[in-house]
PDB file of C-alpha atoms in Angstrom:
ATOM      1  CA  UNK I   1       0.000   0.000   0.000  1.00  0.00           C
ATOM      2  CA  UNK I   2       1.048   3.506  -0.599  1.00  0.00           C
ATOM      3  CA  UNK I   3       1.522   5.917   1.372  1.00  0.00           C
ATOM      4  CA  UNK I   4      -1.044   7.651   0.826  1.00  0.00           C
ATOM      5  CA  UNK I   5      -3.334   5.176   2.400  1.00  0.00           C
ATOM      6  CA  UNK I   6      -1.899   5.072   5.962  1.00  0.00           C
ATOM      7  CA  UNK I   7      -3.947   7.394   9.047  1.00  0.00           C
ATOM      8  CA  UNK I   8      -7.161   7.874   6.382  1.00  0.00           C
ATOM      9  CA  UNK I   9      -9.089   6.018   8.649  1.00  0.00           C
ATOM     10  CA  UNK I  10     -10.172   2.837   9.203  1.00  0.00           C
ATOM     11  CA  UNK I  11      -8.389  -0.419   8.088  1.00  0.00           C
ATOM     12  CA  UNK I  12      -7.559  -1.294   4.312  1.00  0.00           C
ATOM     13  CA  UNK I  13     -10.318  -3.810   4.641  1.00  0.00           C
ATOM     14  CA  UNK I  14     -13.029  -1.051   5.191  1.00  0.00           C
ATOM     15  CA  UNK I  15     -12.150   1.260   2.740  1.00  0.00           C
ATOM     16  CA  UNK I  16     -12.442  -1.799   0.158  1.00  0.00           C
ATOM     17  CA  UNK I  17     -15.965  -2.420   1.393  1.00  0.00           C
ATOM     18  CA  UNK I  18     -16.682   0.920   1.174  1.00  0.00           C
ATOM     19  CA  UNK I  19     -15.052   1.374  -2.299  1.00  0.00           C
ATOM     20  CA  UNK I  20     -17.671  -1.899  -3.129  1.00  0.00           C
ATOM     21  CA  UNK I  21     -21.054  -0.737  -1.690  1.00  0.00           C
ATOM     22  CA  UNK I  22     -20.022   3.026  -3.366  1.00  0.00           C
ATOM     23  CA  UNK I  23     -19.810   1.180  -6.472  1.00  0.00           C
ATOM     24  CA  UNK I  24     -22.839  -1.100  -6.257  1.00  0.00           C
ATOM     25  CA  UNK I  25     -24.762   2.521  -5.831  1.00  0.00           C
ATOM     26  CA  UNK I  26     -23.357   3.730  -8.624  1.00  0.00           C
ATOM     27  CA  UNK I  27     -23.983   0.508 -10.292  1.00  0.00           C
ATOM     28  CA  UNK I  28     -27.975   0.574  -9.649  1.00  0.00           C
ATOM     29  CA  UNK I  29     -28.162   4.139 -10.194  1.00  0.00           C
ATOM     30  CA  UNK I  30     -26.596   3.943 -13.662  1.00  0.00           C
ATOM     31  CA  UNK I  31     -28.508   0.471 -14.911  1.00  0.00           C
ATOM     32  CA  UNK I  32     -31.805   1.605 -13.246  1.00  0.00           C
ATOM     33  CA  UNK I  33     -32.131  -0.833 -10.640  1.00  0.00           C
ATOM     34  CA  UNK I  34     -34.680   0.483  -8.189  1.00  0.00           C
ATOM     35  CA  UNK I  35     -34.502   3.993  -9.479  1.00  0.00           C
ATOM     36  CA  UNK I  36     -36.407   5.864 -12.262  1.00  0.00           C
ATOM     37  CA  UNK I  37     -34.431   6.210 -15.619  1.00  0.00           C
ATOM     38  CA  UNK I  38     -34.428   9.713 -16.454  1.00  0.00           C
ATOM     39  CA  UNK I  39     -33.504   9.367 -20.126  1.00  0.00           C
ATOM     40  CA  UNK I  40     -36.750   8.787 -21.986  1.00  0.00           C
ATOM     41  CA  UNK I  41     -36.775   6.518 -25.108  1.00  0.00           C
ATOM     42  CA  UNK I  42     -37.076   8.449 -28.161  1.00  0.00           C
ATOM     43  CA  UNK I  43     -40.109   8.946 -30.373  1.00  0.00           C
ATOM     44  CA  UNK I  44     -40.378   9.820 -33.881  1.00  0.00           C
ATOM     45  CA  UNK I  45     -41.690  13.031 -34.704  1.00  0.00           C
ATOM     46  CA  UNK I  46     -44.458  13.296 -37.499  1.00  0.00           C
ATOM     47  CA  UNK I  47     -43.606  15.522 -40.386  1.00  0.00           C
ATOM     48  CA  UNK I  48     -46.826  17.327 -40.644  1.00  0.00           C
ATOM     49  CA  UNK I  49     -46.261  19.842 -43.630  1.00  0.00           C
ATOM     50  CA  UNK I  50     -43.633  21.663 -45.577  1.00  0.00           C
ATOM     51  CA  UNK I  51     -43.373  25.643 -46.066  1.00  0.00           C
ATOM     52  CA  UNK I  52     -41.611  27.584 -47.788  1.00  0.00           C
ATOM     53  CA  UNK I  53     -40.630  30.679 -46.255  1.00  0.00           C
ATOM     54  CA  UNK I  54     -38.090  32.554 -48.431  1.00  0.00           C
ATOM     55  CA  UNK I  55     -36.454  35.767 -47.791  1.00  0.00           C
ATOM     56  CA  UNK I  56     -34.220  38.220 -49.336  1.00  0.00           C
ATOM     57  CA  UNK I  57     -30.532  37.417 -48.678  1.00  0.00           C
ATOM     58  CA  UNK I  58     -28.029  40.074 -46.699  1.00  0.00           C
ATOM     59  CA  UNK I  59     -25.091  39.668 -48.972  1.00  0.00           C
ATOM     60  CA  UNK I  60     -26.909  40.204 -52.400  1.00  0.00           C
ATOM     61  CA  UNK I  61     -30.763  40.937 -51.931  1.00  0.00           C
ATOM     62  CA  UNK I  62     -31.537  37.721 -54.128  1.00  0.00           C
ATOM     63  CA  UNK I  63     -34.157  35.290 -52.576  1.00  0.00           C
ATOM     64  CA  UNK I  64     -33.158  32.505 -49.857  1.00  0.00           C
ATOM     65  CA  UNK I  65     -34.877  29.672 -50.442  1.00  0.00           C
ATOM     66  CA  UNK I  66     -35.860  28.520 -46.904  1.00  0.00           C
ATOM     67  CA  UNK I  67     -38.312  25.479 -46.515  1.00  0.00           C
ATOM     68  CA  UNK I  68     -39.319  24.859 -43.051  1.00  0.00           C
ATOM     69  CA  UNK I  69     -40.482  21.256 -41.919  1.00  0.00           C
ATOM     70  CA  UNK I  70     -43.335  21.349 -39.485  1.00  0.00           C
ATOM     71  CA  UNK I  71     -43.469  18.181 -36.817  1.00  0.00           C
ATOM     72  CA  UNK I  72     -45.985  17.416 -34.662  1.00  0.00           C
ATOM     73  CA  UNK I  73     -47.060  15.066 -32.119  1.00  0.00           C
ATOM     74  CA  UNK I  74     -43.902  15.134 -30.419  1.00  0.00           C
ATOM     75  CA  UNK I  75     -43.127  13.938 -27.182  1.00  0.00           C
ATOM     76  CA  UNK I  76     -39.515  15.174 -26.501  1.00  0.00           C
ATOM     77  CA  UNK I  77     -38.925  18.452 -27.878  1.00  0.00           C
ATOM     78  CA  UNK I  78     -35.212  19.454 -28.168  1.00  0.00           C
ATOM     79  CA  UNK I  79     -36.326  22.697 -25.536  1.00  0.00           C
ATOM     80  CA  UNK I  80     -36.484  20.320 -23.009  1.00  0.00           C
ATOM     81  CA  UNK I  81     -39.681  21.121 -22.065  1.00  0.00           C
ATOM     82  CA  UNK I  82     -42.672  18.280 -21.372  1.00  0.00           C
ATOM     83  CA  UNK I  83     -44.626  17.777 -24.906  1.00  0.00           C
ATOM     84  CA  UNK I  84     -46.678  17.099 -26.739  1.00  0.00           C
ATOM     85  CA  UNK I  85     -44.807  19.801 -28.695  1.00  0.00           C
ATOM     86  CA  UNK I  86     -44.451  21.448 -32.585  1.00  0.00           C
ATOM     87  CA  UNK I  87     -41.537  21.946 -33.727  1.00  0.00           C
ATOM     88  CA  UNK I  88     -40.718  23.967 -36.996  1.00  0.00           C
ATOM     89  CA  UNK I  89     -37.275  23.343 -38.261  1.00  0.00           C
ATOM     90  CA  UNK I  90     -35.995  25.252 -41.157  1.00  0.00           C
ATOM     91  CA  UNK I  91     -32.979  25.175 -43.754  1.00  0.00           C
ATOM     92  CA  UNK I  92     -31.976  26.837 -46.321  1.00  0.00           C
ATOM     93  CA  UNK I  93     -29.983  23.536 -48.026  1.00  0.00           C
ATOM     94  CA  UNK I  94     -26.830  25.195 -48.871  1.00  0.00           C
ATOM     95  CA  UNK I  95     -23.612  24.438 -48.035  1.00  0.00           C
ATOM     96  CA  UNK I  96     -21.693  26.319 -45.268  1.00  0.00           C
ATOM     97  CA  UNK I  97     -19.688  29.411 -46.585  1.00  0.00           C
ATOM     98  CA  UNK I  98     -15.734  28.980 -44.976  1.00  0.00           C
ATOM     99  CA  UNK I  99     -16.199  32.667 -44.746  1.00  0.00           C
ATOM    100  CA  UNK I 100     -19.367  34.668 -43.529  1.00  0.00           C
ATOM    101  CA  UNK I 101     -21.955  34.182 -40.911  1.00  0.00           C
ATOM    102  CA  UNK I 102     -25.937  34.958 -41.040  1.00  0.00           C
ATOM    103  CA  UNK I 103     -27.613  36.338 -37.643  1.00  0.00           C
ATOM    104  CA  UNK I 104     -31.166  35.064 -37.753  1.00  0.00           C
ATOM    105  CA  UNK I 105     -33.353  36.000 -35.458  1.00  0.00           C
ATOM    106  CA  UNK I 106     -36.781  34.604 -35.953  1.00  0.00           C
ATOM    107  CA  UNK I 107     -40.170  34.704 -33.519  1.00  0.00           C
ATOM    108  CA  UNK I 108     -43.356  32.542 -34.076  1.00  0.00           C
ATOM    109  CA  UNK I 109     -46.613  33.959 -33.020  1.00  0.00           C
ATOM    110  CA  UNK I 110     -49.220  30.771 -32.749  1.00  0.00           C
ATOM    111  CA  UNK I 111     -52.559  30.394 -31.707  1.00  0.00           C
ATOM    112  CA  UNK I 112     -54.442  27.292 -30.319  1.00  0.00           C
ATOM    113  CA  UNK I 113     -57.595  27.450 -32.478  1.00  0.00           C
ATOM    114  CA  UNK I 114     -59.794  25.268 -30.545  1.00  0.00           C
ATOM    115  CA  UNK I 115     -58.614  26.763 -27.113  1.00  0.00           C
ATOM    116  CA  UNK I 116     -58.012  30.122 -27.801  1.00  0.00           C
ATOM    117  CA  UNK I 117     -54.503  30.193 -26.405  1.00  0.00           C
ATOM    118  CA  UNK I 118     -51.916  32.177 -27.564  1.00  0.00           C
ATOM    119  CA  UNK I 119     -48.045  32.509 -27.750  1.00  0.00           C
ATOM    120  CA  UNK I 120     -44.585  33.481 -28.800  1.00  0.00           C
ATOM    121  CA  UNK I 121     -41.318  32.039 -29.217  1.00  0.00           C
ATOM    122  CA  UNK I 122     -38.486  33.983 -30.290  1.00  0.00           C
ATOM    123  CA  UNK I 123     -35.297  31.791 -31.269  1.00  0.00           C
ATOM    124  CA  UNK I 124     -31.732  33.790 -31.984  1.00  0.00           C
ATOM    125  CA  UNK I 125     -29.468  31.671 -33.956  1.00  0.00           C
ATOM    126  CA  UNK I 126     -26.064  32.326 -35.690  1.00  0.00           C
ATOM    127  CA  UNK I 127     -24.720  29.934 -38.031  1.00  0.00           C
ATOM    128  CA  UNK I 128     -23.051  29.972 -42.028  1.00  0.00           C
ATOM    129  CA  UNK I 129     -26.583  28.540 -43.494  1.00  0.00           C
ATOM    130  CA  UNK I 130     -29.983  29.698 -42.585  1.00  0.00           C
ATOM    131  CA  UNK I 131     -31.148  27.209 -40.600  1.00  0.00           C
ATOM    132  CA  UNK I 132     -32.995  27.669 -36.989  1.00  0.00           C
ATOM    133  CA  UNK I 133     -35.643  25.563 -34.881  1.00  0.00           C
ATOM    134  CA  UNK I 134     -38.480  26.831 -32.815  1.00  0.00           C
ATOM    135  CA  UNK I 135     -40.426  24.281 -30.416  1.00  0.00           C
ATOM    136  CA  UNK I 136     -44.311  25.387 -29.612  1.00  0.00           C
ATOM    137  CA  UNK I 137     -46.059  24.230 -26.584  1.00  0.00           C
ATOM    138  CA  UNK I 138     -49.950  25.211 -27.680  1.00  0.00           C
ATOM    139  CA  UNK I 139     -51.485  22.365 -26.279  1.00  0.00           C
ATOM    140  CA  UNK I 140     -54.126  20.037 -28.207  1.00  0.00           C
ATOM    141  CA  UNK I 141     -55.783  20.888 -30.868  1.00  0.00           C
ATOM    142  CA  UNK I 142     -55.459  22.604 -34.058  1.00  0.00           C
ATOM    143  CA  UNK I 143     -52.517  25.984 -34.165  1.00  0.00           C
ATOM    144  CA  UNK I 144     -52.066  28.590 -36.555  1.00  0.00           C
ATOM    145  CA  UNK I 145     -48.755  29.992 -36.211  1.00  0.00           C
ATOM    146  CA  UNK I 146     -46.783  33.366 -38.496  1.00  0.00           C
ATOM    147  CA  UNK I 147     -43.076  33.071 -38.741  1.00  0.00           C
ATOM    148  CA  UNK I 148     -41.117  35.950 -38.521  1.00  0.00           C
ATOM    149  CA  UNK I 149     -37.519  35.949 -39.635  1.00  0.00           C
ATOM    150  CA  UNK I 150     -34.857  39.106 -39.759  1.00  0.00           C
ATOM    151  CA  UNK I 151     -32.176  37.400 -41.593  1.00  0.00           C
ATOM    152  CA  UNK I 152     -28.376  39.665 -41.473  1.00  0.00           C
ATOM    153  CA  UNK I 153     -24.624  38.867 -42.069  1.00  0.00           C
ATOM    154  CA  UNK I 154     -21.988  38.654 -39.089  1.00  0.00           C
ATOM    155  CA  UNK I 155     -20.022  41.368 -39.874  1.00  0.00           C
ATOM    156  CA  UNK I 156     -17.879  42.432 -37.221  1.00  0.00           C
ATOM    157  CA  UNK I 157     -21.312  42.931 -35.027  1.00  0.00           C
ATOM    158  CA  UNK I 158     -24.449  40.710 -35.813  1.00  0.00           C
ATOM    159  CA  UNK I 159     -27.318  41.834 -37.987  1.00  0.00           C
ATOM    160  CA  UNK I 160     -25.617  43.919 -40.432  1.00  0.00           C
ATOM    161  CA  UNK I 161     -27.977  44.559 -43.822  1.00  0.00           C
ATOM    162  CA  UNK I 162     -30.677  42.693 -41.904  1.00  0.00           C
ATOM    163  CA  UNK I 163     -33.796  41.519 -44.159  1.00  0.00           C
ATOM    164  CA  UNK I 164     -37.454  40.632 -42.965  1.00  0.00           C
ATOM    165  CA  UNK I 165     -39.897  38.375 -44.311  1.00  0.00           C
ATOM    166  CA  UNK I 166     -42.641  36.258 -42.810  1.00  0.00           C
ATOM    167  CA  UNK I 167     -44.762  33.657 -43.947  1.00  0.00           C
ATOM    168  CA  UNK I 168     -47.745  31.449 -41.757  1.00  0.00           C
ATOM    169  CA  UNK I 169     -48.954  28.045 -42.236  1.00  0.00           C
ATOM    170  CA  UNK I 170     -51.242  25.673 -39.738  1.00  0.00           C
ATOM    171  CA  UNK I 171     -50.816  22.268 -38.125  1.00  0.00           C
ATOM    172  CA  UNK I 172     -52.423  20.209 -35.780  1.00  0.00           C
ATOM    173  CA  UNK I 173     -50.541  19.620 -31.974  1.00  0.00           C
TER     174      UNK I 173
END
């Protein structure tokens, strides 16, 4: 034995048994044995609809083609947050520039239909495609939602030449 084991405490012996039972917690804690598993299994998401939500681009004014893919009916949204949930994911499908950055910052106004409740998420994102996602928590029933995107280039500061556009489109939670 090292030194580093002599006046700890408590005989060699003991501090094996005790190196055992800590192990045997950590054991049933990690395999689940007698304790709740707090990783959920995953679910696949339903691909409700398609949009297409275009806007004009920072760098050149030409159109971004942007679809966004609306999901529904999930149970584990990537926010974290207890589902059901929508989730709108969007992408403009290019490949990353080596060079520049967009700034997006986009908000979704949605409205439960059948409940009458209302809400807003607003998402800021920074990457060299358009892409963002936005999770919704309206509840049941059927949700209108407008997306609102201000689209600029990382130039020294975020949002430089920004550009707006919006678009709306409807799904069922």
């Amino acid at each position: 034995m090292g030194s580093w084991c002599r006046g700890r405490g408590g005989s060699s012996k003991a501090r094996r048994r005790a190196a055992v039972g800590a192990l045997a917690v950590l054991t049933a804690a990690t395999t689940g044995a007698g304790v709740a598993a707090a990783i959920p299994e995953y679910s696949d998401p339903n691909l409700a609809t398609t949009l297409r939500c275009d806007s004009p681009d920072p760098w050149s004014g030409q159109p971004i083609p942007i679809r966004v893919d609306v999901y529904n009916q999930i149970a584990f949204p990537a926010d974290g947050l207890p589902g059901p949930a929508i989730s709108l994911i969007a992408s403009d499908g290019a490949t990353p520039s080596p060079v520049f950055e967009y700034t997006i910052s986009t908000r979704v106004d949605w409205r439960n239909l059948d409940t009458g409740r209302t809400g807003s998420v607003t998402v800021p994102t920074r990457a060299r495609t358009v892409t963002w996602q936005v999770d919704l928590h309206p509840g049941g029933g059927r949700v209108a939602f407008t997306i609102h995107q201000k689209i600029g280039v990382m130039a020294f500061v975020p949002m430089v030449n920004a550009r707006y556009s919006s678009c709306a489109g409807h799904t069922t939670a």
